[in-house]
Amino acid sequence: MPGYGPMTHRFQAFRAAVTALLFLAASAGARAEEAKPAEIVAFGDSLSAGFGVGPGESFPEQLQAALTAKNYAVTVANAGVSGDTTTGGLQRLEWSVPPSATLVILELGANDALRGITPQITEANLDEMLQKLKARGTRTLFAGMLAPPNMGEDYAAAFNPIYPRLAQRYGVAFYPFFLDGVAGERGLNQADGMHPTKAGVALIVQRLLPLVEEELKAAGVVPHQG
């Protein structure tokens, strides 16, 4: 047919151009996805919120700085609420932790112990939070807590085993005591004796960092080169 050949060539050229554009768009989308920082959510109480420390000195901020220094592309969101108990945490979990989170650091229970809340309530709340995060498929680093000595041996005997028991039940990464190396150290705590100073937070970050890196790598997040 007259004109069939040129028309065919024009159609093939048009199709090749469209294919190339689609390929470039897909490649750009893939690069954008790769460039998107991993999301870590520090979900806890005043120990996560940064009570009493200055700008850049809270746990989430120091953790992000440490990871950035090691070439991880991450954002660490501060989802800490001063005074929060496990009951409060359970109530706000769904809207405080986005489904897009790569890793959640769950740090709650200190206020339960300070208020003498029945350990069975604390365990039930933490259990439900871990269950919800597992159902989402969200990786969780579970930070343990210990009852303060003034609560007595019986309370501690009921409270302290909650954390290792739940960590084993849900198979999550576990850091036995969030304040390890800091609790009781005068130079690492503020005047109230309960909240870490900038240096105290730095030690917590230093000790937690290897476990955070393990969880990130398990989620496919590795340091970028250069």
Coordinates of C-alpha atoms in Angstrom, one line a residue:
M1 CA 0.0 0.0 0.0
P2 CA 1.3 3.5 -0.8
G3 CA 2.8 5.1 2.3
Y4 CA 2.7 1.9 4.4
G5 CA 6.5 1.7 4.7
P6 CA 7.1 5.2 6.0
M7 CA 4.1 5.0 8.3
T8 CA 5.5 1.8 9.8
H9 CA 8.8 3.4 10.4
R10 CA 7.2 6.4 12.0
F11 CA 5.2 4.1 14.3
Q12 CA 8.2 2.1 15.3
A13 CA 10.1 5.3 16.0
F14 CA 7.2 6.5 18.2
R15 CA 7.0 3.2 20.0
A16 CA 10.8 3.2 20.7
A17 CA 10.6 6.8 22.0
V18 CA 7.7 5.9 24.4
T19 CA 9.5 2.8 25.6
A20 CA 12.7 4.8 26.3
L21 CA 10.6 7.4 28.2
L22 CA 9.0 4.7 30.3
F23 CA 12.3 3.1 31.0
L24 CA 13.8 6.5 32.1
A25 CA 10.8 7.1 34.3
A26 CA 11.1 3.7 35.9
S27 CA 14.8 4.2 36.5
A28 CA 14.2 7.6 38.0
G29 CA 11.6 6.1 40.3
A30 CA 13.9 3.3 41.3
R31 CA 16.7 5.8 42.1
A32 CA 14.3 7.9 44.1
E33 CA 13.2 4.8 46.1
E34 CA 16.8 3.9 46.7
A35 CA 17.6 7.5 47.9
K36 CA 14.7 7.6 50.3
P37 CA 16.1 7.4 53.8
A38 CA 15.1 4.5 56.1
E39 CA 12.7 5.5 58.9
I40 CA 13.6 4.6 62.5
V41 CA 11.0 5.5 65.2
A42 CA 12.1 5.9 68.8
F43 CA 8.8 5.1 70.5
G44 CA 9.0 5.7 74.2
D45 CA 8.7 8.0 77.2
S46 CA 10.9 10.9 78.5
L47 CA 14.0 8.8 78.0
S48 CA 13.4 8.8 74.3
A49 CA 11.8 12.3 74.2
G50 CA 14.9 14.0 75.5
F51 CA 13.7 15.4 78.8
G52 CA 16.0 18.0 80.2
V53 CA 18.6 17.9 77.4
G54 CA 19.3 20.6 74.8
P55 CA 18.7 20.7 71.0
G56 CA 20.5 17.9 69.2
E57 CA 21.2 16.0 72.5
S58 CA 18.1 13.7 72.7
F59 CA 18.4 10.0 72.1
P60 CA 16.8 10.1 68.6
E61 CA 19.0 13.0 67.5
Q62 CA 22.2 11.5 68.8
L63 CA 21.3 8.1 67.3
Q64 CA 20.7 9.8 63.9
A65 CA 24.0 11.6 64.1
A66 CA 25.8 8.4 64.9
L67 CA 24.2 6.6 62.0
T68 CA 24.8 9.5 59.6
A69 CA 28.5 9.5 60.6
K70 CA 28.6 5.9 59.5
N71 CA 27.0 6.7 56.1
Y72 CA 23.5 5.4 56.8
A73 CA 20.7 7.2 55.0
V74 CA 18.2 7.3 57.9
T75 CA 15.8 9.5 59.7
V76 CA 15.2 8.9 63.4
A77 CA 11.8 10.2 64.5
N78 CA 11.2 11.2 68.1
A79 CA 8.0 9.6 69.2
G80 CA 8.8 9.9 72.9
V81 CA 6.2 11.4 75.3
S82 CA 7.4 12.4 78.7
G83 CA 5.4 10.7 81.5
D84 CA 4.0 8.1 79.1
T85 CA 3.2 4.6 80.5
T86 CA 2.7 1.4 78.5
T87 CA -1.0 2.1 78.6
G88 CA -0.5 5.5 77.0
G89 CA 1.9 4.0 74.5
L90 CA -0.6 1.3 73.5
Q91 CA -3.3 3.9 72.9
R92 CA -1.1 6.0 70.6
L93 CA 0.9 3.3 68.8
E94 CA -1.2 3.2 65.6
W95 CA -0.8 6.9 64.9
S96 CA 2.7 7.5 66.4
V97 CA 4.4 4.8 64.3
P98 CA 3.7 5.0 60.5
P99 CA 3.4 1.8 58.5
S100 CA 6.5 3.0 56.5
A101 CA 8.8 2.7 59.5
T102 CA 11.8 0.4 58.8
L103 CA 12.6 -0.1 62.5
V104 CA 10.9 0.8 65.8
I105 CA 12.8 1.1 69.0
L106 CA 10.2 0.3 71.7
E107 CA 11.2 1.8 75.0
L108 CA 8.4 2.0 77.6
G109 CA 7.7 0.8 81.1
A110 CA 9.9 3.1 83.3
N111 CA 6.9 5.1 84.4
D112 CA 4.9 2.0 85.1
A113 CA 7.5 0.9 87.6
L114 CA 7.8 4.4 89.1
R115 CA 4.1 4.5 89.7
G116 CA 3.9 1.0 91.0
I117 CA 1.5 -0.1 88.2
T118 CA 0.7 -3.8 88.4
P119 CA 3.3 -5.7 86.4
Q120 CA 0.6 -7.8 84.7
I121 CA -0.8 -4.6 83.2
T122 CA 2.6 -3.6 81.9
E123 CA 3.2 -7.0 80.4
A124 CA -0.3 -7.1 78.7
N125 CA 0.3 -3.6 77.2
L126 CA 3.8 -4.4 75.9
D127 CA 2.6 -7.8 74.6
E128 CA -0.2 -6.1 72.6
M129 CA 2.2 -3.5 71.2
L130 CA 4.7 -6.1 70.1
Q131 CA 1.8 -8.2 68.6
K132 CA 0.6 -5.2 66.6
L133 CA 4.1 -4.4 65.3
K134 CA 4.7 -8.0 64.3
A135 CA 1.3 -8.1 62.5
R136 CA 2.4 -5.1 60.5
G137 CA 5.8 -6.7 59.6
T138 CA 7.7 -3.8 61.3
R139 CA 11.1 -4.7 62.7
T140 CA 11.3 -4.0 66.4
L141 CA 14.2 -3.4 68.7
F142 CA 12.8 -4.0 72.2
A143 CA 14.5 -2.0 75.0
G144 CA 14.1 -3.5 78.5
M145 CA 13.7 -1.7 81.8
L146 CA 14.4 -2.6 85.4
A147 CA 12.3 -1.7 88.4
P148 CA 13.9 1.0 90.7
P149 CA 15.3 -0.5 93.9
N150 CA 12.8 1.4 96.1
M151 CA 9.9 -0.6 94.7
G152 CA 11.2 -3.7 96.6
E153 CA 12.2 -7.2 95.7
D154 CA 8.8 -8.6 95.2
Y155 CA 7.9 -5.9 92.6
A156 CA 11.2 -6.3 90.8
A157 CA 10.7 -10.1 90.7
A158 CA 7.4 -9.6 88.9
F159 CA 8.4 -6.6 86.7
N160 CA 12.0 -7.3 85.5
P161 CA 11.3 -10.7 83.8
I162 CA 8.6 -9.1 81.6
Y163 CA 11.0 -7.9 79.0
P164 CA 13.2 -11.0 78.3
R165 CA 10.0 -13.1 78.3
L166 CA 8.3 -11.0 75.7
A167 CA 11.4 -10.6 73.6
Q168 CA 11.7 -14.4 73.4
R169 CA 7.9 -14.8 72.7
Y170 CA 8.0 -12.5 69.7
G171 CA 11.6 -13.1 68.5
V172 CA 12.5 -9.5 68.4
A173 CA 15.9 -7.9 68.8
F174 CA 16.4 -7.2 72.5
Y175 CA 18.5 -4.8 74.6
P176 CA 18.0 -5.9 78.2
F177 CA 18.3 -2.5 80.0
F178 CA 17.9 0.8 78.2
L179 CA 19.8 2.7 80.9
D180 CA 22.7 0.1 81.1
G181 CA 25.9 1.8 82.3
V182 CA 24.0 5.1 83.0
A183 CA 21.5 4.3 85.8
G184 CA 23.0 5.3 89.2
E185 CA 26.0 7.1 87.6
R186 CA 25.9 10.6 89.0
G187 CA 28.0 12.2 86.2
L188 CA 25.7 10.7 83.6
N189 CA 22.4 11.8 85.0
Q190 CA 20.6 15.0 85.6
A191 CA 19.9 16.4 89.1
D192 CA 16.7 14.2 89.4
G193 CA 18.9 11.1 89.2
M194 CA 16.6 9.5 86.6
H195 CA 17.1 11.2 83.3
P196 CA 20.4 11.0 81.4
T197 CA 22.5 14.0 80.6
K198 CA 23.9 14.6 77.1
A199 CA 26.9 12.3 78.0
G200 CA 24.5 9.7 79.4
V201 CA 22.5 9.6 76.2
A202 CA 25.7 9.4 74.2
L203 CA 26.6 6.2 76.1
I204 CA 23.2 4.7 75.5
V205 CA 23.6 5.4 71.8
Q206 CA 27.1 3.9 71.8
R207 CA 25.9 0.7 73.4
L208 CA 22.7 0.4 71.3
L209 CA 24.3 1.3 68.0
P210 CA 25.6 -2.2 67.0
L211 CA 22.2 -3.7 67.6
V212 CA 20.5 -0.9 65.6
E213 CA 23.0 -1.6 62.7
E214 CA 22.2 -5.3 62.8
E215 CA 18.5 -4.6 62.5
L216 CA 19.1 -2.1 59.6
K217 CA 21.2 -4.6 57.7
A218 CA 18.6 -7.3 58.2
A219 CA 16.1 -4.9 56.7
G220 CA 18.4 -4.4 53.7
V221 CA 19.7 -0.9 54.8
V222 CA 23.4 -0.6 54.5
P223 CA 25.8 2.3 54.6
H224 CA 26.3 4.1 51.3
Q225 CA 29.7 4.4 49.8
G226 CA 31.5 7.7 49.7

